[in-house]
JSON list of C-alpha atoms in Angstrom, two decimals:
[
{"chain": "A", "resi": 19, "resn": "UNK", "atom": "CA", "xyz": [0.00, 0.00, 0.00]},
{"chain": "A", "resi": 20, "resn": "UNK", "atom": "CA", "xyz": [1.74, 3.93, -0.88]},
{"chain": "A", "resi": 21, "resn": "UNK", "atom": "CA", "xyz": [-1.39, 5.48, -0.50]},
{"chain": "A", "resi": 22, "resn": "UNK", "atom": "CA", "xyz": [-4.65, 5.16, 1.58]},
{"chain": "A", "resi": 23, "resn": "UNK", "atom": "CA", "xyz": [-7.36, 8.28, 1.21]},
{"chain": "A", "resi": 24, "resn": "UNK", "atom": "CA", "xyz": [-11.04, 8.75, 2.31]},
{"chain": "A", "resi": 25, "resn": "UNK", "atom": "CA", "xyz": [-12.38, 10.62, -0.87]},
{"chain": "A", "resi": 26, "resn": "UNK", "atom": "CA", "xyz": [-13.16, 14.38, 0.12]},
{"chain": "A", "resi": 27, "resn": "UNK", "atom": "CA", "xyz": [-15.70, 14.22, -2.85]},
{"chain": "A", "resi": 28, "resn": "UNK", "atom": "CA", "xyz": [-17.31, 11.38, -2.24]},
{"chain": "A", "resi": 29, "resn": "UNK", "atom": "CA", "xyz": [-17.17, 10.66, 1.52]},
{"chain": "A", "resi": 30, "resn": "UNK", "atom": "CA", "xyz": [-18.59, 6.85, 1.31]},
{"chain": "A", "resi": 31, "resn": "UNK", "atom": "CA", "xyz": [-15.77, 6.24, -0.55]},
{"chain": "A", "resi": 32, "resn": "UNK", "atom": "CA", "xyz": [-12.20, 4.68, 0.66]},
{"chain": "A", "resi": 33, "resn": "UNK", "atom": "CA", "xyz": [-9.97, 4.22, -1.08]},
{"chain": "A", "resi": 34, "resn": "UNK", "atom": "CA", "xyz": [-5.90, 2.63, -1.47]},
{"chain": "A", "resi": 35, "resn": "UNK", "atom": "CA", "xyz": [-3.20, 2.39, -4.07]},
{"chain": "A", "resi": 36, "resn": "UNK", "atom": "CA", "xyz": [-0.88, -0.83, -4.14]},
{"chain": "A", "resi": 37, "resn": "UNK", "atom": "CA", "xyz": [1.32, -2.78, -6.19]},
{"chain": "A", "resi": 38, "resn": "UNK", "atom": "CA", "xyz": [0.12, -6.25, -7.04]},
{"chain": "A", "resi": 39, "resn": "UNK", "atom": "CA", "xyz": [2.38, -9.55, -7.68]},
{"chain": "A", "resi": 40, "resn": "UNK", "atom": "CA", "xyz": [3.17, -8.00, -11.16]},
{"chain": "A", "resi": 41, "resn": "UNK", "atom": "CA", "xyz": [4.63, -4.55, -9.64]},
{"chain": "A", "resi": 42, "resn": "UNK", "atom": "CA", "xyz": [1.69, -3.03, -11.20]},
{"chain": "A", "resi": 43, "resn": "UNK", "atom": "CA", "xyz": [0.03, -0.17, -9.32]},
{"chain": "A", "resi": 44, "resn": "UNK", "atom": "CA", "xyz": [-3.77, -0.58, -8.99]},
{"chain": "A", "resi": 45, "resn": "UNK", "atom": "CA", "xyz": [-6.24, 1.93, -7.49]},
{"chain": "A", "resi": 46, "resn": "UNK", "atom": "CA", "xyz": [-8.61, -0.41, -5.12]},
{"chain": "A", "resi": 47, "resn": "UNK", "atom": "CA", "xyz": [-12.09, 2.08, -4.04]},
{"chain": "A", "resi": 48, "resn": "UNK", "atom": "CA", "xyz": [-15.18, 0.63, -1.56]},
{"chain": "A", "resi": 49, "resn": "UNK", "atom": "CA", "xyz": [-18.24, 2.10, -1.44]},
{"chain": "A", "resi": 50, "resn": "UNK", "atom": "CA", "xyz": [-18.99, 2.24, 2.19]},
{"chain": "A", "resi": 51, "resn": "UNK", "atom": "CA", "xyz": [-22.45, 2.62, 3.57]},
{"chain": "A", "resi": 52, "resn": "UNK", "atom": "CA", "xyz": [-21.45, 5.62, 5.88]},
{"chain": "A", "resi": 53, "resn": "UNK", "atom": "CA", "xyz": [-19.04, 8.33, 5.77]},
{"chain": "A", "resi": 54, "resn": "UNK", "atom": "CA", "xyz": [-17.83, 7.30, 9.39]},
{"chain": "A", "resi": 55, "resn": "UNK", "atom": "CA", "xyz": [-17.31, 3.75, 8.27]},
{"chain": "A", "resi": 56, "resn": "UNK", "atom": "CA", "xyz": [-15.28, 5.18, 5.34]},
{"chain": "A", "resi": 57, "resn": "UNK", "atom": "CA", "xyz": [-13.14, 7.61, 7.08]},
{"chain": "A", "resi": 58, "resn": "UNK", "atom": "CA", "xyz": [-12.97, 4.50, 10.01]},
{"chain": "A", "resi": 59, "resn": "UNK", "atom": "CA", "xyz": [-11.32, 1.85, 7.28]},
{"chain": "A", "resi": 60, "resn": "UNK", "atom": "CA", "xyz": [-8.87, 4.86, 6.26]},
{"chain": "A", "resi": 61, "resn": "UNK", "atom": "CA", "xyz": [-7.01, 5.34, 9.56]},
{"chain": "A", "resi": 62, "resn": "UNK", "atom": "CA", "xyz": [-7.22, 1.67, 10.51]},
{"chain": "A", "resi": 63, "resn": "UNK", "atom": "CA", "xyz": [-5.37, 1.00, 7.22]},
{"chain": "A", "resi": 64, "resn": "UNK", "atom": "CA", "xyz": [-3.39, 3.64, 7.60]},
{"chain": "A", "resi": 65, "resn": "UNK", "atom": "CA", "xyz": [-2.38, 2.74, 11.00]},
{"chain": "A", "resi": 66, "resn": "UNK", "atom": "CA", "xyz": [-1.64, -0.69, 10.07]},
{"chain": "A", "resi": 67, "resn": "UNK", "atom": "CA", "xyz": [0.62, 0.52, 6.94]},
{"chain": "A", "resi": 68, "resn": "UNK", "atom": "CA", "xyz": [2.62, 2.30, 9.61]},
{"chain": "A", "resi": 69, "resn": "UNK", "atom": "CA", "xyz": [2.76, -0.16, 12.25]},
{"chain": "A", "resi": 70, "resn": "UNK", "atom": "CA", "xyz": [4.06, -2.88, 9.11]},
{"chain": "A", "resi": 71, "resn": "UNK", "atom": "CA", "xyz": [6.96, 0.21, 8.42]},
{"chain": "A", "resi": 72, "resn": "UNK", "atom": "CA", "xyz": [7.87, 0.46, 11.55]},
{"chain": "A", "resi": 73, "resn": "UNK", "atom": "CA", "xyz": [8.28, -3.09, 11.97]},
{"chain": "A", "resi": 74, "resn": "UNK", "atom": "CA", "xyz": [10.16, -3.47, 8.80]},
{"chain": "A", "resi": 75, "resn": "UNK", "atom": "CA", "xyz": [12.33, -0.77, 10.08]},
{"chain": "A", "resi": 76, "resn": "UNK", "atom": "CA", "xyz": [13.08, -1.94, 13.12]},
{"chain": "A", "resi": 77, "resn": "UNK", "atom": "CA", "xyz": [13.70, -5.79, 11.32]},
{"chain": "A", "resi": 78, "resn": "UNK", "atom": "CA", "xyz": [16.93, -4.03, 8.54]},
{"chain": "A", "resi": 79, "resn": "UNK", "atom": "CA", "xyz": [17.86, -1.64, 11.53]},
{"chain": "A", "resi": 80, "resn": "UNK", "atom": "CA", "xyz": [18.69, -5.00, 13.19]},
{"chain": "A", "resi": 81, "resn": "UNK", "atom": "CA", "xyz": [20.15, -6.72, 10.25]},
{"chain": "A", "resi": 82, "resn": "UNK", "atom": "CA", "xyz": [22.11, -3.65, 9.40]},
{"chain": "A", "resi": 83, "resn": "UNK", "atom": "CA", "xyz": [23.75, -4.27, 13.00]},
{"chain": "A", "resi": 84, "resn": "UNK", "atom": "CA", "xyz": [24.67, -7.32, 12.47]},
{"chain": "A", "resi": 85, "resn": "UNK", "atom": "CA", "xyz": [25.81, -6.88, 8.90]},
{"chain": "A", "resi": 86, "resn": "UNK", "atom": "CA", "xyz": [27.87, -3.60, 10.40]},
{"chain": "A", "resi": 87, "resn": "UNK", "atom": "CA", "xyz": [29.58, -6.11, 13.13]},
{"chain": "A", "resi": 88, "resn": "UNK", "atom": "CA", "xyz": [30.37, -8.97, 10.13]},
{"chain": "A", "resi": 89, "resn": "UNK", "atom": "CA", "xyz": [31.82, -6.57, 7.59]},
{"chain": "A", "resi": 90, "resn": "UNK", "atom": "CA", "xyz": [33.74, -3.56, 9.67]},
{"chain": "A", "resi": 91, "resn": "UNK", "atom": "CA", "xyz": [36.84, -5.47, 9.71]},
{"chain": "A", "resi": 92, "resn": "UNK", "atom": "CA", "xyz": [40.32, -4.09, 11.57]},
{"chain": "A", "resi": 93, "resn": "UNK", "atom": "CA", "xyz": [43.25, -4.48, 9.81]},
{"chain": "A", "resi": 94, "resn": "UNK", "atom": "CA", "xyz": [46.95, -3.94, 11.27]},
{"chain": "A", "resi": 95, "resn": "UNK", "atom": "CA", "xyz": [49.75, -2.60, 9.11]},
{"chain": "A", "resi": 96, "resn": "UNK", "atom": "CA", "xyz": [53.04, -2.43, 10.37]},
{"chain": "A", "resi": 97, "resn": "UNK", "atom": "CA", "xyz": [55.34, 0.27, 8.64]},
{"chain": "A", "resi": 98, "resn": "UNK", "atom": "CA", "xyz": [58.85, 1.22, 9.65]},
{"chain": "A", "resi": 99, "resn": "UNK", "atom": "CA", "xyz": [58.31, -1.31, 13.01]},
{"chain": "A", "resi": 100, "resn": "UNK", "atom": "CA", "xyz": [55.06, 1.06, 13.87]},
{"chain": "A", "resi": 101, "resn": "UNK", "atom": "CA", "xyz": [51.36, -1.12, 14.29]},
{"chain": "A", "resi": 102, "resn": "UNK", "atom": "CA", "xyz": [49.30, 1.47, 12.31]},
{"chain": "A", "resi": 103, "resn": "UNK", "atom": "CA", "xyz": [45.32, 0.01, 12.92]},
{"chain": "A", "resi": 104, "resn": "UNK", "atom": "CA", "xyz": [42.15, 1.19, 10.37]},
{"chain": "A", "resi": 105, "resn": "UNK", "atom": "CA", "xyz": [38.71, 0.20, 10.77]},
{"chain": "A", "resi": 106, "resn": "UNK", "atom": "CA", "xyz": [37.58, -0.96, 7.18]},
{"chain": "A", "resi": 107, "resn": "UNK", "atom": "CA", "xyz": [34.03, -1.14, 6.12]},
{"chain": "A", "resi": 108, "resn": "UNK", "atom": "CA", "xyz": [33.83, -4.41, 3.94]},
{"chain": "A", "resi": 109, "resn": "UNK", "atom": "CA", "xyz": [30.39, -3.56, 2.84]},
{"chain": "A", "resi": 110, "resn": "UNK", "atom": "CA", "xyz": [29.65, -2.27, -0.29]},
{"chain": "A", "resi": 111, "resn": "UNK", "atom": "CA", "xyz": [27.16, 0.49, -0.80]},
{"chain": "A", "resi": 112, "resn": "UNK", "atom": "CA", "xyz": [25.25, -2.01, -3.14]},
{"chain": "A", "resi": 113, "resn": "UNK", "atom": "CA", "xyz": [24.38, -4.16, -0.72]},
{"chain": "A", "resi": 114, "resn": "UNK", "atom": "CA", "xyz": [22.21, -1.73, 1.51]},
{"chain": "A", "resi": 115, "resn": "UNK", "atom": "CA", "xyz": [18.24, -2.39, 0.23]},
{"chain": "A", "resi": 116, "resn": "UNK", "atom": "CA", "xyz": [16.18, 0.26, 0.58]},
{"chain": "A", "resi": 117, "resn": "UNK", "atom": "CA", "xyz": [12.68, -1.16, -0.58]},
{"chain": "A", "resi": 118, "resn": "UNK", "atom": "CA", "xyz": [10.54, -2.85, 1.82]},
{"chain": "A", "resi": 119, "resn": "UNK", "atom": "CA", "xyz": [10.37, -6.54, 0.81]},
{"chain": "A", "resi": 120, "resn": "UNK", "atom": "CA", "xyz": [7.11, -8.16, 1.71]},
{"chain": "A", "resi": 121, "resn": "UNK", "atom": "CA", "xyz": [7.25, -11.28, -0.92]},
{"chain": "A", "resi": 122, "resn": "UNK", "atom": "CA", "xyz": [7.95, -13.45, 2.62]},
{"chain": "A", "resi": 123, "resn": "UNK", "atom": "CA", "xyz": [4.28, -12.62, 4.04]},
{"chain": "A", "resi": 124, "resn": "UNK", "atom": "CA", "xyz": [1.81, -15.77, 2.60]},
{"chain": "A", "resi": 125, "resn": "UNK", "atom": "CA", "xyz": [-0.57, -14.52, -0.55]},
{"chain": "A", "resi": 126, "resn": "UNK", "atom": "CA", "xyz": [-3.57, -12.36, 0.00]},
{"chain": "A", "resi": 127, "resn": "UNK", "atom": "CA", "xyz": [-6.91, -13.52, -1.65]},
{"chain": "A", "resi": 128, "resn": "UNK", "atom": "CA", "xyz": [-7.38, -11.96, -4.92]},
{"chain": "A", "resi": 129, "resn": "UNK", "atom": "CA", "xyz": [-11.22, -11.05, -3.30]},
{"chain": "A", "resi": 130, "resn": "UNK", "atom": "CA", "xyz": [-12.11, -7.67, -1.37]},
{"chain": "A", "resi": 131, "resn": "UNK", "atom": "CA", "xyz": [-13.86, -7.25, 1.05]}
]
């Protein structure tokens, strides 16, 4: 889900924007028999969309760690009988990923509610 509105138009409506299995963005819109039930689905959705962010978050902050603790190696150079030691960070900017990667979680039905 990027985006998750109750239409200021139409205020039965709800409505969210996601990317299916294809990495196709579709628009999904209910028609909701009150405006309070409409604006009610919007911040529950929305509110679970952050809660899943912050989770995924708080899930690379951790791997990051761990990756940071692997990968930041110390190396020892002696030169003219002198230990000279560096931190080195193994890592390459490449491997940082950005996106939130949700292709673990099982598959939704293709069905609304």
């Amino acid at each position: 889900i990027s985006y998750c509105s109750a239409d200021a138009a139409h205020d039965h409506v709800f409505a969210f924007i996601a990317t299916n299995l294809n990495e196709t963005m579709e628009c999904h819109a209910f028609l909701c028999p009150k405006r309070k039930t409409a604006q009610t689905v919007t911040l529950t959705v929305a509110q679970a969309f952050n809660t899943a962010y912050k989770a995924w978050q708080r899930i690379h902050e951790n791997s990051n760690k761990i990756l940071d603790k692997n990968n930041d190696k110390k190396v020892e150079i002696k030169l003219d009988n002198k230990k000279i030691q560096a931190d080195m960070d193994m890592r390459s900017s490449n491997e940082k990923n950005l996106l939130i990667d949700l292709s673990h979680e099982g598959k939704t039905s293709d069905q609304s509610w």
